[in-house]
Amino acid sequence: MVRIVTRSASSDKAKALQERGAEVVEASFDDPGSLERALQGAHGTFVMTQNSFELPDFDQLEIKQGKAVADAAKAAGVQHVVFSSLDAVQKTMGFPCLHFDSKAHIEEYMKSIGLPITVVKYPAYYESYLSFRSVKKLEDGTYEIGVPMEGAALDYVSTVDMGFAVRAIFNNRAEWLGRTVGFSGDKLTIQQHAEIFSKHLAPKVFKASDMTAEAFSQLPFPGAEHLGNMFKYLRLGNPEYNEELTRQLYPGTRSLDQWVQDNKGALLSALSNCTV
């Protein structure tokens, strides 16, 4: 039996999961008692924490919430925690990346209290392209991918595919307990992304932006500074994502080329919302 923990068991998504046979329970990261109740009797749990950049002290709130679910898992006797973490950028690079550093802090806390843990680290998501928030239509009719990697390659993966990878970790607890897996389905430059999109979505033409991470940090939207530091780290910090290990967990892990083929219709629909 799969148990889904949600803030609203009456939402359409929760109801759809119930119809597919999942047990749906309500809990909140901000209510430690609800977390412990939700985890009672669970063999394993997948934990991902996240907060909006628009919230003040979002990283400290995330750490507080992560520690609360760790304590609840410990109290409930959960035998396997799969935690979605990220790298400790401040510690390794000397500059902050708050939404990475907060998850690294939670990971360290989980280990310090003796939770039976497997750490997974997600790179960028193919699915982010379904909104094309990072893509801008230019006056000449071409499309610019505004991911400021300055020519460096970047790991990406499908979140859908990684559900199967996480399931494999739970099904093989003895093999994966205490290990860290950096997921990756493909590692390409953004110009290579542009070439793949141009191939499959022709006659539309894509190109990579020449924006730097530093310039991205100055953009006028919440979180721009944090995301700029993230791109700087991803370019300079050599994060450890592993395509081979990812495909060992789920052989069906798709490359970007495969994923774009599979999602051509949805991508073309999303592009219709891109304006000059």
PDB file of C-alpha atoms in Angstrom:
ATOM      1  CA  MET A   1       0.000   0.000   0.000  1.00  0.00           C
ATOM      2  CA  VAL A   2       1.263   3.463  -0.962  1.00  0.00           C
ATOM      3  CA  ARG A   3       0.390   6.286   1.447  1.00  0.00           C
ATOM      4  CA  ILE A   4       0.305   9.833   0.096  1.00  0.00           C
ATOM      5  CA  VAL A   5       0.778  12.711   2.542  1.00  0.00           C
ATOM      6  CA  THR A   6      -0.857  15.968   1.468  1.00  0.00           C
ATOM      7  CA  ARG A   7      -2.050  19.207   3.002  1.00  0.00           C
ATOM      8  CA  SER A   8      -5.478  18.671   1.420  1.00  0.00           C
ATOM      9  CA  ALA A   9      -6.980  15.216   1.002  1.00  0.00           C
ATOM     10  CA  SER A  10      -9.970  16.797  -0.770  1.00  0.00           C
ATOM     11  CA  SER A  11      -7.946  18.194  -3.697  1.00  0.00           C
ATOM     12  CA  ASP A  12      -8.524  16.828  -7.183  1.00  0.00           C
ATOM     13  CA  LYS A  13      -5.003  15.357  -7.315  1.00  0.00           C
ATOM     14  CA  ALA A  14      -5.460  13.633  -3.956  1.00  0.00           C
ATOM     15  CA  LYS A  15      -8.799  12.199  -5.035  1.00  0.00           C
ATOM     16  CA  ALA A  16      -7.260  10.914  -8.276  1.00  0.00           C
ATOM     17  CA  LEU A  17      -4.573   9.102  -6.288  1.00  0.00           C
ATOM     18  CA  GLN A  18      -7.215   7.601  -4.002  1.00  0.00           C
ATOM     19  CA  GLU A  19      -9.041   6.276  -7.037  1.00  0.00           C
ATOM     20  CA  ARG A  20      -5.828   4.534  -8.080  1.00  0.00           C
ATOM     21  CA  GLY A  21      -5.634   2.743  -4.729  1.00  0.00           C
ATOM     22  CA  ALA A  22      -3.400   5.028  -2.664  1.00  0.00           C
ATOM     23  CA  GLU A  23      -4.100   5.817   0.978  1.00  0.00           C
ATOM     24  CA  VAL A  24      -4.260   9.608   1.328  1.00  0.00           C
ATOM     25  CA  VAL A  25      -3.655  11.315   4.694  1.00  0.00           C
ATOM     26  CA  GLU A  26      -3.408  14.974   5.631  1.00  0.00           C
ATOM     27  CA  ALA A  27      -0.328  16.444   7.295  1.00  0.00           C
ATOM     28  CA  SER A  28       1.795  19.586   7.205  1.00  0.00           C
ATOM     29  CA  PHE A  29       5.500  20.257   7.612  1.00  0.00           C
ATOM     30  CA  ASP A  30       4.452  23.023  10.015  1.00  0.00           C
ATOM     31  CA  ASP A  31       2.543  20.603  12.286  1.00  0.00           C
ATOM     32  CA  PRO A  32       4.994  18.040  13.746  1.00  0.00           C
ATOM     33  CA  GLY A  33       2.184  16.076  15.381  1.00  0.00           C
ATOM     34  CA  SER A  34       0.466  15.554  12.037  1.00  0.00           C
ATOM     35  CA  LEU A  35       3.731  14.309  10.524  1.00  0.00           C
ATOM     36  CA  GLU A  36       4.220  11.658  13.187  1.00  0.00           C
ATOM     37  CA  ARG A  37       0.617  10.469  12.789  1.00  0.00           C
ATOM     38  CA  ALA A  38       1.067  10.304   9.000  1.00  0.00           C
ATOM     39  CA  LEU A  39       4.235   8.202   9.329  1.00  0.00           C
ATOM     40  CA  GLN A  40       2.930   5.728  11.909  1.00  0.00           C
ATOM     41  CA  GLY A  41       3.204   2.191  10.526  1.00  0.00           C
ATOM     42  CA  ALA A  42       5.134   3.269   7.412  1.00  0.00           C
ATOM     43  CA  HIS A  43       8.028   1.065   6.304  1.00  0.00           C
ATOM     44  CA  GLY A  44       9.676   3.823   4.252  1.00  0.00           C
ATOM     45  CA  THR A  45       9.102   7.418   3.262  1.00  0.00           C
ATOM     46  CA  PHE A  46      10.246   9.699   0.447  1.00  0.00           C
ATOM     47  CA  VAL A  47      10.916  13.235   1.682  1.00  0.00           C
ATOM     48  CA  MET A  48      11.302  16.383  -0.403  1.00  0.00           C
ATOM     49  CA  THR A  49      11.308  19.849   1.172  1.00  0.00           C
ATOM     50  CA  GLN A  50      10.838  23.141  -0.663  1.00  0.00           C
ATOM     51  CA  ASN A  51       9.704  26.691   0.047  1.00  0.00           C
ATOM     52  CA  SER A  52       8.965  29.740  -2.081  1.00  0.00           C
ATOM     53  CA  PHE A  53      11.738  32.283  -2.581  1.00  0.00           C
ATOM     54  CA  GLU A  54       9.113  34.926  -1.799  1.00  0.00           C
ATOM     55  CA  LEU A  55       8.904  33.815   1.844  1.00  0.00           C
ATOM     56  CA  PRO A  56      11.226  35.615   4.291  1.00  0.00           C
ATOM     57  CA  ASP A  57      13.966  33.323   5.620  1.00  0.00           C
ATOM     58  CA  PHE A  58      12.670  30.549   3.348  1.00  0.00           C
ATOM     59  CA  ASP A  59      15.819  28.501   3.901  1.00  0.00           C
ATOM     60  CA  GLN A  60      15.553  28.559   7.694  1.00  0.00           C
ATOM     61  CA  LEU A  61      11.872  27.618   7.433  1.00  0.00           C
ATOM     62  CA  GLU A  62      12.834  24.707   5.193  1.00  0.00           C
ATOM     63  CA  ILE A  63      15.453  23.512   7.702  1.00  0.00           C
ATOM     64  CA  LYS A  64      12.885  23.692  10.514  1.00  0.00           C
ATOM     65  CA  GLN A  65      10.373  21.708   8.451  1.00  0.00           C
ATOM     66  CA  GLY A  66      12.978  19.143   7.383  1.00  0.00           C
ATOM     67  CA  LYS A  67      14.048  18.549  10.963  1.00  0.00           C
ATOM     68  CA  ALA A  68      10.399  18.125  11.960  1.00  0.00           C
ATOM     69  CA  VAL A  69       9.812  15.360   9.425  1.00  0.00           C
ATOM     70  CA  ALA A  70      13.129  13.735  10.381  1.00  0.00           C
ATOM     71  CA  ASP A  71      12.113  13.688  14.044  1.00  0.00           C
ATOM     72  CA  ALA A  72       8.685  12.308  13.099  1.00  0.00           C
ATOM     73  CA  ALA A  73      10.242   9.512  11.024  1.00  0.00           C
ATOM     74  CA  LYS A  74      12.556   8.651  13.900  1.00  0.00           C
ATOM     75  CA  ALA A  75       9.675   8.584  16.397  1.00  0.00           C
ATOM     76  CA  ALA A  76       7.537   6.464  14.080  1.00  0.00           C
ATOM     77  CA  GLY A  77      10.319   3.912  13.560  1.00  0.00           C
ATOM     78  CA  VAL A  78      10.452   4.337   9.781  1.00  0.00           C
ATOM     79  CA  GLN A  79      12.941   1.821   8.410  1.00  0.00           C
ATOM     80  CA  HIS A  80      14.003   3.616   5.225  1.00  0.00           C
ATOM     81  CA  VAL A  81      14.006   7.338   4.470  1.00  0.00           C
ATOM     82  CA  VAL A  82      14.795   8.411   0.912  1.00  0.00           C
ATOM     83  CA  PHE A  83      15.619  12.117   1.133  1.00  0.00           C
ATOM     84  CA  SER A  84      15.874  14.479  -1.820  1.00  0.00           C
ATOM     85  CA  SER A  85      18.922  16.552  -0.902  1.00  0.00           C
ATOM     86  CA  LEU A  86      21.326  18.929  -2.648  1.00  0.00           C
ATOM     87  CA  ASP A  87      24.979  19.899  -2.242  1.00  0.00           C
ATOM     88  CA  ALA A  88      26.418  22.113   0.514  1.00  0.00           C
ATOM     89  CA  VAL A  89      27.492  25.015  -1.690  1.00  0.00           C
ATOM     90  CA  GLN A  90      28.580  27.432   1.044  1.00  0.00           C
ATOM     91  CA  LYS A  91      30.813  24.787   2.607  1.00  0.00           C
ATOM     92  CA  THR A  92      32.501  23.710  -0.621  1.00  0.00           C
ATOM     93  CA  MET A  93      32.518  26.899  -2.711  1.00  0.00           C
ATOM     94  CA  GLY A  94      32.557  29.751  -0.201  1.00  0.00           C
ATOM     95  CA  PHE A  95      29.419  31.453  -1.514  1.00  0.00           C
ATOM     96  CA  PRO A  96      25.816  30.709  -0.529  1.00  0.00           C
ATOM     97  CA  CYS A  97      23.125  28.928  -2.480  1.00  0.00           C
ATOM     98  CA  LEU A  98      20.389  28.926   0.119  1.00  0.00           C
ATOM     99  CA  HIS A  99      17.988  26.375  -1.390  1.00  0.00           C
ATOM    100  CA  PHE A 100      20.898  23.930  -1.798  1.00  0.00           C
ATOM    101  CA  ASP A 101      22.510  24.635   1.572  1.00  0.00           C
ATOM    102  CA  SER A 102      19.229  24.182   3.469  1.00  0.00           C
ATOM    103  CA  LYS A 103      18.715  20.678   2.078  1.00  0.00           C
ATOM    104  CA  ALA A 104      22.334  19.752   2.834  1.00  0.00           C
ATOM    105  CA  HIS A 105      21.739  20.907   6.413  1.00  0.00           C
ATOM    106  CA  ILE A 106      18.645  18.694   6.706  1.00  0.00           C
ATOM    107  CA  GLU A 107      20.577  15.737   5.288  1.00  0.00           C
ATOM    108  CA  GLU A 108      23.304  16.239   7.895  1.00  0.00           C
ATOM    109  CA  TYR A 109      20.687  16.367  10.660  1.00  0.00           C
ATOM    110  CA  MET A 110      18.969  13.184   9.450  1.00  0.00           C
ATOM    111  CA  LYS A 111      22.283  11.345   9.576  1.00  0.00           C
ATOM    112  CA  SER A 112      23.156  12.782  12.988  1.00  0.00           C
ATOM    113  CA  ILE A 113      20.009  11.308  14.595  1.00  0.00           C
ATOM    114  CA  GLY A 114      20.646   7.887  13.052  1.00  0.00           C
ATOM    115  CA  LEU A 115      17.866   7.740  10.479  1.00  0.00           C
ATOM    116  CA  PRO A 116      18.222   4.862   7.992  1.00  0.00           C
ATOM    117  CA  ILE A 117      18.667   7.029   4.935  1.00  0.00           C
ATOM    118  CA  THR A 118      19.361   6.953   1.217  1.00  0.00           C
ATOM    119  CA  VAL A 119      20.118  10.357  -0.300  1.00  0.00           C
ATOM    120  CA  VAL A 120      19.009  11.185  -3.838  1.00  0.00           C
ATOM    121  CA  LYS A 121      19.947  14.399  -5.611  1.00  0.00           C
ATOM    122  CA  TYR A 122      17.873  15.686  -8.503  1.00  0.00           C
ATOM    123  CA  PRO A 123      19.454  17.899 -11.163  1.00  0.00           C
ATOM    124  CA  ALA A 124      17.399  20.193 -13.406  1.00  0.00           C
ATOM    125  CA  TYR A 125      14.086  18.780 -14.676  1.00  0.00           C
ATOM    126  CA  TYR A 126      13.116  18.257 -18.312  1.00  0.00           C
ATOM    127  CA  GLU A 127       9.576  19.040 -17.163  1.00  0.00           C
ATOM    128  CA  SER A 128      10.539  22.659 -16.489  1.00  0.00           C
ATOM    129  CA  TYR A 129      10.424  23.092 -20.265  1.00  0.00           C
ATOM    130  CA  LEU A 130       6.692  22.302 -20.294  1.00  0.00           C
ATOM    131  CA  SER A 131       6.050  25.821 -19.029  1.00  0.00           C
ATOM    132  CA  PHE A 132       8.882  27.326 -21.100  1.00  0.00           C
ATOM    133  CA  ARG A 133       9.416  29.934 -18.380  1.00  0.00           C
ATOM    134  CA  SER A 134      13.112  29.912 -19.277  1.00  0.00           C
ATOM    135  CA  VAL A 135      12.419  30.390 -22.998  1.00  0.00           C
ATOM    136  CA  LYS A 136      11.822  33.773 -24.648  1.00  0.00           C
ATOM    137  CA  LYS A 137      10.576  34.403 -28.157  1.00  0.00           C
ATOM    138  CA  LEU A 138      12.762  36.970 -29.905  1.00  0.00           C
ATOM    139  CA  GLU A 139      11.680  39.593 -32.398  1.00  0.00           C
ATOM    140  CA  ASP A 140      13.100  37.568 -35.294  1.00  0.00           C
ATOM    141  CA  GLY A 141      10.803  34.651 -34.375  1.00  0.00           C
ATOM    142  CA  THR A 142      13.498  32.418 -32.878  1.00  0.00           C
ATOM    143  CA  TYR A 143      13.466  31.172 -29.292  1.00  0.00           C
ATOM    144  CA  GLU A 144      16.181  31.790 -26.708  1.00  0.00           C
ATOM    145  CA  ILE A 145      16.767  29.371 -23.815  1.00  0.00           C
ATOM    146  CA  GLY A 146      17.696  31.569 -20.866  1.00  0.00           C
ATOM    147  CA  VAL A 147      19.672  29.086 -18.759  1.00  0.00           C
ATOM    148  CA  PRO A 148      22.957  30.894 -17.941  1.00  0.00           C
ATOM    149  CA  MET A 149      25.469  28.038 -18.022  1.00  0.00           C
ATOM    150  CA  GLU A 150      28.014  29.975 -20.119  1.00  0.00           C
ATOM    151  CA  GLY A 151      28.774  27.000 -22.358  1.00  0.00           C
ATOM    152  CA  ALA A 152      29.093  24.382 -19.602  1.00  0.00           C
ATOM    153  CA  ALA A 153      27.113  21.142 -19.694  1.00  0.00           C
ATOM    154  CA  LEU A 154      24.233  20.650 -17.271  1.00  0.00           C
ATOM    155  CA  ASP A 155      22.594  17.468 -15.946  1.00  0.00           C
ATOM    156  CA  TYR A 156      18.868  17.031 -16.503  1.00  0.00           C
ATOM    157  CA  VAL A 157      16.381  14.266 -15.760  1.00  0.00           C
ATOM    158  CA  SER A 158      12.687  13.497 -16.044  1.00  0.00           C
ATOM    159  CA  THR A 159      10.897  13.599 -12.684  1.00  0.00           C
ATOM    160  CA  VAL A 160       8.505  10.970 -14.037  1.00  0.00           C
ATOM    161  CA  ASP A 161      11.368   8.557 -14.757  1.00  0.00           C
ATOM    162  CA  MET A 162      12.892   9.084 -11.329  1.00  0.00           C
ATOM    163  CA  GLY A 163       9.737   7.861  -9.631  1.00  0.00           C
ATOM    164  CA  PHE A 164      10.705   4.420 -10.915  1.00  0.00           C
ATOM    165  CA  ALA A 165      14.284   4.924  -9.695  1.00  0.00           C
ATOM    166  CA  VAL A 166      13.078   5.788  -6.178  1.00  0.00           C
ATOM    167  CA  ARG A 167      10.831   2.725  -6.217  1.00  0.00           C
ATOM    168  CA  ALA A 168      13.874   0.585  -7.057  1.00  0.00           C
ATOM    169  CA  ILE A 169      15.713   2.062  -4.058  1.00  0.00           C
ATOM    170  CA  PHE A 170      12.849   1.167  -1.736  1.00  0.00           C
ATOM    171  CA  ASN A 171      12.643  -2.344  -3.218  1.00  0.00           C
ATOM    172  CA  ASN A 172      16.366  -2.915  -2.606  1.00  0.00           C
ATOM    173  CA  ARG A 173      16.875  -1.360   0.824  1.00  0.00           C
ATOM    174  CA  ALA A 174      19.930  -3.422   1.782  1.00  0.00           C
ATOM    175  CA  GLU A 175      21.786  -2.404  -1.389  1.00  0.00           C
ATOM    176  CA  TRP A 176      21.034   1.328  -1.254  1.00  0.00           C
ATOM    177  CA  LEU A 177      20.853   2.154   2.450  1.00  0.00           C
ATOM    178  CA  GLY A 178      23.519   4.686   3.421  1.00  0.00           C
ATOM    179  CA  ARG A 179      24.319   5.597  -0.199  1.00  0.00           C
ATOM    180  CA  THR A 180      23.933   8.787  -2.223  1.00  0.00           C
ATOM    181  CA  VAL A 181      22.731   8.823  -5.828  1.00  0.00           C
ATOM    182  CA  GLY A 182      22.908  11.895  -8.048  1.00  0.00           C
ATOM    183  CA  PHE A 183      20.290  11.367 -10.753  1.00  0.00           C
ATOM    184  CA  SER A 184      20.986  12.195 -14.409  1.00  0.00           C
ATOM    185  CA  GLY A 185      19.346  11.286 -17.681  1.00  0.00           C
ATOM    186  CA  ASP A 186      21.555  13.470 -19.850  1.00  0.00           C
ATOM    187  CA  LYS A 187      24.388  15.957 -19.523  1.00  0.00           C
ATOM    188  CA  LEU A 188      24.426  18.482 -22.358  1.00  0.00           C
ATOM    189  CA  THR A 189      25.171  22.125 -23.017  1.00  0.00           C
ATOM    190  CA  ILE A 190      22.205  24.456 -23.417  1.00  0.00           C
ATOM    191  CA  GLN A 191      23.224  24.911 -27.064  1.00  0.00           C
ATOM    192  CA  GLN A 192      22.784  21.144 -27.469  1.00  0.00           C
ATOM    193  CA  HIS A 193      19.348  21.511 -25.859  1.00  0.00           C
ATOM    194  CA  ALA A 194      18.567  24.188 -28.441  1.00  0.00           C
ATOM    195  CA  GLU A 195      19.641  21.890 -31.282  1.00  0.00           C
ATOM    196  CA  ILE A 196      17.412  19.063 -29.984  1.00  0.00           C
ATOM    197  CA  PHE A 197      14.407  21.382 -29.704  1.00  0.00           C
ATOM    198  CA  SER A 198      15.081  22.814 -33.167  1.00  0.00           C
ATOM    199  CA  LYS A 199      15.205  19.281 -34.597  1.00  0.00           C
ATOM    200  CA  HIS A 200      11.971  18.031 -33.078  1.00  0.00           C
ATOM    201  CA  LEU A 201       9.941  21.254 -33.080  1.00  0.00           C
ATOM    202  CA  ALA A 202      10.926  22.480 -36.573  1.00  0.00           C
ATOM    203  CA  PRO A 203      10.416  24.892 -38.207  1.00  0.00           C
ATOM    204  CA  LYS A 204      10.846  26.631 -34.847  1.00  0.00           C
ATOM    205  CA  VAL A 205      14.468  27.528 -34.143  1.00  0.00           C
ATOM    206  CA  PHE A 206      16.109  27.666 -30.711  1.00  0.00           C
ATOM    207  CA  LYS A 207      19.396  29.021 -29.440  1.00  0.00           C
ATOM    208  CA  ALA A 208      21.173  29.326 -26.098  1.00  0.00           C
ATOM    209  CA  SER A 209      21.307  32.651 -24.277  1.00  0.00           C
ATOM    210  CA  ASP A 210      24.700  34.259 -23.735  1.00  0.00           C
ATOM    211  CA  MET A 211      23.627  35.591 -20.319  1.00  0.00           C
ATOM    212  CA  THR A 212      26.020  35.010 -17.426  1.00  0.00           C
ATOM    213  CA  ALA A 213      25.024  33.708 -14.014  1.00  0.00           C
ATOM    214  CA  GLU A 214      26.058  37.061 -12.537  1.00  0.00           C
ATOM    215  CA  ALA A 215      23.719  38.930 -14.885  1.00  0.00           C
ATOM    216  CA  PHE A 216      20.933  36.447 -14.151  1.00  0.00           C
ATOM    217  CA  SER A 217      21.320  37.215 -10.429  1.00  0.00           C
ATOM    218  CA  GLN A 218      20.406  40.841 -11.124  1.00  0.00           C
ATOM    219  CA  LEU A 219      17.079  40.058 -12.812  1.00  0.00           C
ATOM    220  CA  PRO A 220      14.063  41.652 -11.062  1.00  0.00           C
ATOM    221  CA  PHE A 221      12.178  38.644  -9.708  1.00  0.00           C
ATOM    222  CA  PRO A 222      12.152  36.819  -6.346  1.00  0.00           C
ATOM    223  CA  GLY A 223      14.904  34.231  -6.136  1.00  0.00           C
ATOM    224  CA  ALA A 224      17.018  35.543  -9.018  1.00  0.00           C
ATOM    225  CA  GLU A 225      20.076  35.935  -6.776  1.00  0.00           C
ATOM    226  CA  HIS A 226      19.727  32.404  -5.366  1.00  0.00           C
ATOM    227  CA  LEU A 227      19.213  30.880  -8.811  1.00  0.00           C
ATOM    228  CA  GLY A 228      22.165  32.821 -10.196  1.00  0.00           C
ATOM    229  CA  ASN A 229      24.358  31.344  -7.468  1.00  0.00           C
ATOM    230  CA  MET A 230      22.938  27.921  -8.286  1.00  0.00           C
ATOM    231  CA  PHE A 231      23.957  28.221 -11.947  1.00  0.00           C
ATOM    232  CA  LYS A 232      27.394  29.459 -10.875  1.00  0.00           C
ATOM    233  CA  TYR A 233      27.791  26.389  -8.664  1.00  0.00           C
ATOM    234  CA  LEU A 234      26.528  23.993 -11.334  1.00  0.00           C
ATOM    235  CA  ARG A 235      29.090  25.434 -13.752  1.00  0.00           C
ATOM    236  CA  LEU A 236      32.075  25.576 -11.392  1.00  0.00           C
ATOM    237  CA  GLY A 237      31.405  23.111  -8.594  1.00  0.00           C
ATOM    238  CA  ASN A 238      31.436  19.781 -10.442  1.00  0.00           C
ATOM    239  CA  PRO A 239      28.345  18.291  -8.737  1.00  0.00           C
ATOM    240  CA  GLU A 240      28.279  14.492  -8.781  1.00  0.00           C
ATOM    241  CA  TYR A 241      25.380  13.268 -10.905  1.00  0.00           C
ATOM    242  CA  ASN A 242      25.676   9.808 -12.402  1.00  0.00           C
ATOM    243  CA  GLU A 243      23.928   8.651 -15.590  1.00  0.00           C
ATOM    244  CA  GLU A 244      25.194   5.081 -15.265  1.00  0.00           C
ATOM    245  CA  LEU A 245      23.959   4.642 -11.703  1.00  0.00           C
ATOM    246  CA  THR A 246      20.645   6.287 -12.599  1.00  0.00           C
ATOM    247  CA  ARG A 247      20.061   3.819 -15.435  1.00  0.00           C
ATOM    248  CA  GLN A 248      21.085   0.965 -13.167  1.00  0.00           C
ATOM    249  CA  LEU A 249      18.154   1.971 -10.970  1.00  0.00           C
ATOM    250  CA  TYR A 250      15.803   2.580 -13.908  1.00  0.00           C
ATOM    251  CA  PRO A 251      16.933   1.376 -17.340  1.00  0.00           C
ATOM    252  CA  GLY A 252      14.118   3.358 -18.954  1.00  0.00           C
ATOM    253  CA  THR A 253      15.646   6.695 -17.919  1.00  0.00           C
ATOM    254  CA  ARG A 254      15.242   8.950 -20.950  1.00  0.00           C
ATOM    255  CA  SER A 255      17.728  11.234 -22.673  1.00  0.00           C
ATOM    256  CA  LEU A 256      16.562  14.768 -23.498  1.00  0.00           C
ATOM    257  CA  ASP A 257      16.159  13.724 -27.139  1.00  0.00           C
ATOM    258  CA  GLN A 258      13.822  10.885 -26.148  1.00  0.00           C
ATOM    259  CA  TRP A 259      11.891  13.055 -23.716  1.00  0.00           C
ATOM    260  CA  VAL A 260      11.309  15.815 -26.302  1.00  0.00           C
ATOM    261  CA  GLN A 261      10.049  13.221 -28.790  1.00  0.00           C
ATOM    262  CA  ASP A 262       7.630  11.892 -26.174  1.00  0.00           C
ATOM    263  CA  ASN A 263       6.365  15.365 -25.257  1.00  0.00           C
ATOM    264  CA  LYS A 264       6.346  17.125 -28.620  1.00  0.00           C
ATOM    265  CA  GLY A 265       2.643  17.988 -28.521  1.00  0.00           C
ATOM    266  CA  ALA A 266       2.759  19.409 -24.995  1.00  0.00           C
ATOM    267  CA  LEU A 267       5.885  21.413 -25.821  1.00  0.00           C
ATOM    268  CA  LEU A 268       4.332  22.950 -28.924  1.00  0.00           C
ATOM    269  CA  SER A 269       1.267  23.857 -26.897  1.00  0.00           C
ATOM    270  CA  ALA A 270       3.412  25.499 -24.219  1.00  0.00           C
ATOM    271  CA  LEU A 271       5.334  27.440 -26.868  1.00  0.00           C
ATOM    272  CA  SER A 272       2.123  29.081 -28.023  1.00  0.00           C
ATOM    273  CA  ASN A 273       2.186  31.074 -24.760  1.00  0.00           C
ATOM    274  CA  CYS A 274       5.659  32.489 -25.435  1.00  0.00           C
ATOM    275  CA  THR A 275       5.468  36.109 -26.508  1.00  0.00           C
ATOM    276  CA  VAL A 276       8.055  38.556 -27.828  1.00  0.00           C
TER     277      VAL A 276
END
